[in-house]
Amino acid sequence: MPATSKAQQKAAGAALAAKRGETKVSSLKGASKQMYESMSEKQLEEFAETKREGLPEHKAKH
């Protein structure tokens, strides 16, 4: 499943880095912390690898 906004893609990248031990889990907050706790490394990879071109900065609220 691809990310639906640039913010979501960035949060997934941060959570993925923590999952892999590249950054400290304690540095995560907000959406990236929730993603770290609730998603697998594979799911995070799918979100993080989404191309940013054409994505809105934030997902529209409905």
Backbone as XML, in Angstrom:
<?xml version="1.0"?>
<chain id="A" units="angstrom">
  <residue number="1" name="MET">
    <atom name="N" x="0.843" y="-1.170" z="0.000"/>
    <atom name="CA" x="0.000" y="0.000" z="0.000"/>
    <atom name="C" x="0.895" y="1.243" z="0.000"/>
  </residue>
  <residue number="2" name="PRO">
    <atom name="N" x="0.757" y="2.093" z="-0.963"/>
    <atom name="CA" x="1.597" y="3.299" z="-1.009"/>
    <atom name="C" x="1.107" y="4.377" z="-0.041"/>
  </residue>
  <residue number="3" name="ALA">
    <atom name="N" x="2.014" y="5.256" z="0.330"/>
    <atom name="CA" x="1.660" y="6.385" z="1.188"/>
    <atom name="C" x="0.750" y="7.333" z="0.413"/>
  </residue>
  <residue number="4" name="THR">
    <atom name="N" x="-0.147" y="8.030" z="1.136"/>
    <atom name="CA" x="-1.071" y="8.940" z="0.478"/>
    <atom name="C" x="-0.664" y="10.402" z="0.631"/>
  </residue>
  <residue number="5" name="SER">
    <atom name="N" x="0.428" y="10.674" z="1.351"/>
    <atom name="CA" x="0.928" y="12.040" z="1.476"/>
    <atom name="C" x="2.421" y="12.014" z="1.771"/>
  </residue>
  <residue number="6" name="LYS">
    <atom name="N" x="3.059" y="13.156" z="1.579"/>
    <atom name="CA" x="4.490" y="13.265" z="1.869"/>
    <atom name="C" x="4.756" y="13.079" z="3.359"/>
  </residue>
  <residue number="7" name="ALA">
    <atom name="N" x="3.869" y="13.599" z="4.190"/>
    <atom name="CA" x="4.042" y="13.475" z="5.637"/>
    <atom name="C" x="3.977" y="12.007" z="6.056"/>
  </residue>
  <residue number="8" name="GLN">
    <atom name="N" x="3.057" y="11.264" z="5.469"/>
    <atom name="CA" x="2.928" y="9.841" z="5.780"/>
    <atom name="C" x="4.172" y="9.073" z="5.322"/>
  </residue>
  <residue number="9" name="GLN">
    <atom name="N" x="4.697" y="9.429" z="4.172"/>
    <atom name="CA" x="5.886" y="8.770" z="3.636"/>
    <atom name="C" x="7.095" y="9.041" z="4.541"/>
  </residue>
  <residue number="10" name="LYS">
    <atom name="N" x="7.228" y="10.278" z="5.011"/>
    <atom name="CA" x="8.341" y="10.630" z="5.896"/>
    <atom name="C" x="8.231" y="9.920" z="7.238"/>
  </residue>
  <residue number="11" name="ALA">
    <atom name="N" x="7.021" y="9.844" z="7.785"/>
    <atom name="CA" x="6.811" y="9.162" z="9.063"/>
    <atom name="C" x="7.154" y="7.682" z="8.934"/>
  </residue>
  <residue number="12" name="ALA">
    <atom name="N" x="6.775" y="7.078" z="7.833"/>
    <atom name="CA" x="7.085" y="5.663" z="7.610"/>
    <atom name="C" x="8.591" y="5.464" z="7.503"/>
  </residue>
  <residue number="13" name="GLY">
    <atom name="N" x="9.281" y="6.380" z="6.858"/>
    <atom name="CA" x="10.736" y="6.292" z="6.742"/>
    <atom name="C" x="11.420" y="6.375" z="8.098"/>
  </residue>
  <residue number="14" name="ALA">
    <atom name="N" x="10.927" y="7.253" z="8.950"/>
    <atom name="CA" x="11.496" y="7.386" z="10.291"/>
    <atom name="C" x="11.249" y="6.124" z="11.108"/>
  </residue>
  <residue number="15" name="ALA">
    <atom name="N" x="10.030" y="5.589" z="11.017"/>
    <atom name="CA" x="9.697" y="4.364" z="11.756"/>
    <atom name="C" x="10.517" y="3.185" z="11.241"/>
  </residue>
  <residue number="16" name="LEU">
    <atom name="N" x="10.720" y="3.123" z="9.945"/>
    <atom name="CA" x="11.506" y="2.044" z="9.353"/>
    <atom name="C" x="12.959" y="2.111" z="9.826"/>
  </residue>
  <residue number="17" name="ALA">
    <atom name="N" x="13.518" y="3.309" z="9.886"/>
    <atom name="CA" x="14.891" y="3.469" z="10.356"/>
    <atom name="C" x="15.026" y="2.986" z="11.802"/>
  </residue>
  <residue number="18" name="ALA">
    <atom name="N" x="14.033" y="3.272" z="12.623"/>
    <atom name="CA" x="14.066" y="2.813" z="14.018"/>
    <atom name="C" x="13.914" y="1.298" z="14.084"/>
  </residue>
  <residue number="19" name="LYS">
    <atom name="N" x="13.052" y="0.739" z="13.251"/>
    <atom name="CA" x="12.852" y="-0.715" z="13.222"/>
    <atom name="C" x="14.149" y="-1.431" z="12.874"/>
  </residue>
  <residue number="20" name="ARG">
    <atom name="N" x="14.929" y="-0.833" z="12.005"/>
    <atom name="CA" x="16.188" y="-1.428" z="11.560"/>
    <atom name="C" x="17.355" y="-1.119" z="12.503"/>
  </residue>
  <residue number="21" name="GLY">
    <atom name="N" x="17.098" y="-0.297" z="13.519"/>
    <atom name="CA" x="18.139" y="0.037" z="14.480"/>
    <atom name="C" x="19.049" y="1.161" z="14.022"/>
  </residue>
  <residue number="22" name="GLU">
    <atom name="N" x="18.666" y="1.872" z="12.972"/>
    <atom name="CA" x="19.483" y="2.968" z="12.448"/>
    <atom name="C" x="19.304" y="4.250" z="13.255"/>
  </residue>
  <residue number="23" name="THR">
    <atom name="N" x="18.159" y="4.399" z="13.905"/>
    <atom name="CA" x="17.903" y="5.539" z="14.787"/>
    <atom name="C" x="17.285" y="5.007" z="16.081"/>
  </residue>
  <residue number="24" name="LYS">
    <atom name="N" x="17.252" y="5.852" z="17.094"/>
    <atom name="CA" x="16.698" y="5.442" z="18.381"/>
    <atom name="C" x="15.176" y="5.506" z="18.354"/>
  </residue>
  <residue number="25" name="VAL">
    <atom name="N" x="14.555" y="4.502" z="18.939"/>
    <atom name="CA" x="13.096" y="4.470" z="19.030"/>
    <atom name="C" x="12.607" y="5.658" z="19.856"/>
  </residue>
  <residue number="26" name="SER">
    <atom name="N" x="13.370" y="6.061" z="20.836"/>
    <atom name="CA" x="12.983" y="7.178" z="21.701"/>
    <atom name="C" x="12.901" y="8.508" z="20.940"/>
  </residue>
  <residue number="27" name="SER">
    <atom name="N" x="13.500" y="8.580" z="19.753"/>
    <atom name="CA" x="13.438" y="9.814" z="18.968"/>
    <atom name="C" x="12.144" y="9.924" z="18.166"/>
  </residue>
  <residue number="28" name="LEU">
    <atom name="N" x="11.368" y="8.846" z="18.118"/>
    <atom name="CA" x="10.114" y="8.863" z="17.376"/>
    <atom name="C" x="9.014" y="9.533" z="18.186"/>
  </residue>
  <residue number="29" name="LYS">
    <atom name="N" x="8.103" y="10.208" z="17.474"/>
    <atom name="CA" x="6.927" y="10.775" z="18.126"/>
    <atom name="C" x="5.793" y="10.857" z="17.111"/>
  </residue>
  <residue number="30" name="GLY">
    <atom name="N" x="4.600" y="10.980" z="17.610"/>
    <atom name="CA" x="3.436" y="11.115" z="16.743"/>
    <atom name="C" x="3.198" y="9.914" z="15.845"/>
  </residue>
  <residue number="31" name="ALA">
    <atom name="N" x="2.943" y="10.201" z="14.575"/>
    <atom name="CA" x="2.589" y="9.160" z="13.611"/>
    <atom name="C" x="3.697" y="8.130" z="13.427"/>
  </residue>
  <residue number="32" name="SER">
    <atom name="N" x="4.946" y="8.573" z="13.423"/>
    <atom name="CA" x="6.040" y="7.620" z="13.218"/>
    <atom name="C" x="6.134" y="6.626" z="14.379"/>
  </residue>
  <residue number="33" name="LYS">
    <atom name="N" x="5.855" y="7.076" z="15.594"/>
    <atom name="CA" x="5.878" y="6.175" z="16.750"/>
    <atom name="C" x="4.743" y="5.154" z="16.652"/>
  </residue>
  <residue number="34" name="GLN">
    <atom name="N" x="3.563" y="5.610" z="16.254"/>
    <atom name="CA" x="2.429" y="4.699" z="16.085"/>
    <atom name="C" x="2.722" y="3.678" z="14.986"/>
  </residue>
  <residue number="35" name="MET">
    <atom name="N" x="3.300" y="4.140" z="13.895"/>
    <atom name="CA" x="3.635" y="3.235" z="12.789"/>
    <atom name="C" x="4.665" y="2.200" z="13.249"/>
  </residue>
  <residue number="36" name="TYR">
    <atom name="N" x="5.655" y="2.625" z="14.000"/>
    <atom name="CA" x="6.686" y="1.720" z="14.499"/>
    <atom name="C" x="6.062" y="0.597" z="15.322"/>
  </residue>
  <residue number="37" name="GLU">
    <atom name="N" x="5.116" y="0.962" z="16.169"/>
    <atom name="CA" x="4.496" y="-0.008" z="17.072"/>
    <atom name="C" x="3.498" y="-0.930" z="16.382"/>
  </residue>
  <residue number="38" name="SER">
    <atom name="N" x="2.834" y="-0.461" z="15.330"/>
    <atom name="CA" x="1.726" y="-1.223" z="14.771"/>
    <atom name="C" x="1.986" y="-1.868" z="13.407"/>
  </residue>
  <residue number="39" name="MET">
    <atom name="N" x="3.103" y="-1.549" z="12.768"/>
    <atom name="CA" x="3.347" y="-2.059" z="11.422"/>
    <atom name="C" x="4.613" y="-2.909" z="11.360"/>
  </residue>
  <residue number="40" name="SER">
    <atom name="N" x="4.617" y="-3.846" z="10.422"/>
    <atom name="CA" x="5.804" y="-4.679" z="10.218"/>
    <atom name="C" x="6.825" y="-3.915" z="9.377"/>
  </residue>
  <residue number="41" name="GLU">
    <atom name="N" x="8.051" y="-4.423" z="9.349"/>
    <atom name="CA" x="9.103" y="-3.793" z="8.542"/>
    <atom name="C" x="8.699" y="-3.777" z="7.064"/>
  </residue>
  <residue number="42" name="LYS">
    <atom name="N" x="8.086" y="-4.843" z="6.603"/>
    <atom name="CA" x="7.651" y="-4.942" z="5.193"/>
    <atom name="C" x="6.616" y="-3.866" z="4.877"/>
  </residue>
  <residue number="43" name="GLN">
    <atom name="N" x="5.636" y="-3.672" z="5.762"/>
    <atom name="CA" x="4.615" y="-2.650" z="5.551"/>
    <atom name="C" x="5.242" y="-1.260" z="5.526"/>
  </residue>
  <residue number="44" name="LEU">
    <atom name="N" x="6.170" y="-1.020" z="6.440"/>
    <atom name="CA" x="6.839" y="0.282" z="6.491"/>
    <atom name="C" x="7.647" y="0.529" z="5.220"/>
  </residue>
  <residue number="45" name="GLU">
    <atom name="N" x="8.287" y="-0.509" z="4.702"/>
    <atom name="CA" x="9.042" y="-0.381" z="3.451"/>
    <atom name="C" x="8.129" y="0.054" z="2.321"/>
  </residue>
  <residue number="46" name="GLU">
    <atom name="N" x="6.945" y="-0.528" z="2.232"/>
    <atom name="CA" x="6.005" y="-0.185" z="1.172"/>
    <atom name="C" x="5.586" y="1.282" z="1.250"/>
  </residue>
  <residue number="47" name="PHE">
    <atom name="N" x="5.333" y="1.773" z="2.462"/>
    <atom name="CA" x="4.966" y="3.180" z="2.627"/>
    <atom name="C" x="6.158" y="4.088" z="2.324"/>
  </residue>
  <residue number="48" name="ALA">
    <atom name="N" x="7.319" y="3.749" z="2.848"/>
    <atom name="CA" x="8.495" y="4.610" z="2.723"/>
    <atom name="C" x="9.019" y="4.692" z="1.291"/>
  </residue>
  <residue number="49" name="GLU">
    <atom name="N" x="8.845" y="3.645" z="0.500"/>
    <atom name="CA" x="9.389" y="3.668" z="-0.856"/>
    <atom name="C" x="8.485" y="4.376" z="-1.863"/>
  </residue>
  <residue number="50" name="THR">
    <atom name="N" x="7.331" y="4.866" z="-1.431"/>
    <atom name="CA" x="6.428" y="5.602" z="-2.307"/>
    <atom name="C" x="7.133" y="6.828" z="-2.882"/>
  </residue>
  <residue number="51" name="LYS">
    <atom name="N" x="7.006" y="7.034" z="-4.166"/>
    <atom name="CA" x="7.583" y="8.224" z="-4.802"/>
    <atom name="C" x="6.850" y="9.457" z="-4.296"/>
  </residue>
  <residue number="52" name="ARG">
    <atom name="N" x="7.582" y="10.489" z="-3.951"/>
    <atom name="CA" x="6.993" y="11.699" z="-3.371"/>
    <atom name="C" x="6.404" y="12.630" z="-4.428"/>
  </residue>
  <residue number="53" name="GLU">
    <atom name="N" x="6.825" y="12.477" z="-5.662"/>
    <atom name="CA" x="6.345" y="13.352" z="-6.725"/>
    <atom name="C" x="4.827" y="13.218" z="-6.880"/>
  </residue>
  <residue number="54" name="GLY">
    <atom name="N" x="4.133" y="14.333" z="-6.825"/>
    <atom name="CA" x="2.690" y="14.344" z="-7.019"/>
    <atom name="C" x="1.872" y="14.091" z="-5.766"/>
  </residue>
  <residue number="55" name="LEU">
    <atom name="N" x="2.524" y="13.778" z="-4.647"/>
    <atom name="CA" x="1.792" y="13.559" z="-3.396"/>
    <atom name="C" x="1.517" y="14.900" z="-2.720"/>
  </residue>
  <residue number="56" name="PRO">
    <atom name="N" x="0.359" y="15.047" z="-2.082"/>
    <atom name="CA" x="0.112" y="16.269" z="-1.302"/>
    <atom name="C" x="0.991" y="16.251" z="-0.047"/>
  </residue>
  <residue number="57" name="GLU">
    <atom name="N" x="1.230" y="17.422" z="0.530"/>
    <atom name="CA" x="2.041" y="17.493" z="1.748"/>
    <atom name="C" x="1.368" y="16.734" z="2.890"/>
  </residue>
  <residue number="58" name="HIS">
    <atom name="N" x="0.054" y="16.938" z="3.029"/>
    <atom name="CA" x="-0.718" y="16.256" z="4.058"/>
    <atom name="C" x="-1.967" y="15.660" z="3.433"/>
  </residue>
  <residue number="59" name="LYS">
    <atom name="N" x="-2.441" y="14.593" z="4.008"/>
    <atom name="CA" x="-3.644" y="13.937" z="3.535"/>
    <atom name="C" x="-4.848" y="14.829" z="3.866"/>
  </residue>
  <residue number="60" name="ALA">
    <atom name="N" x="-5.749" y="14.985" z="2.904"/>
    <atom name="CA" x="-6.938" y="15.815" z="3.120"/>
    <atom name="C" x="-7.857" y="15.162" z="4.139"/>
  </residue>
  <residue number="61" name="LYS">
    <atom name="N" x="-8.404" y="15.955" z="5.044"/>
    <atom name="CA" x="-9.339" y="15.421" z="6.042"/>
    <atom name="C" x="-10.734" y="15.427" z="5.457"/>
  </residue>
  <residue number="62" name="HIS">
    <atom name="N" x="-11.452" y="14.358" z="5.689"/>
    <atom name="CA" x="-12.817" y="14.255" z="5.147"/>
    <atom name="C" x="-13.813" y="14.219" z="6.253"/>
  </residue>
</chain>
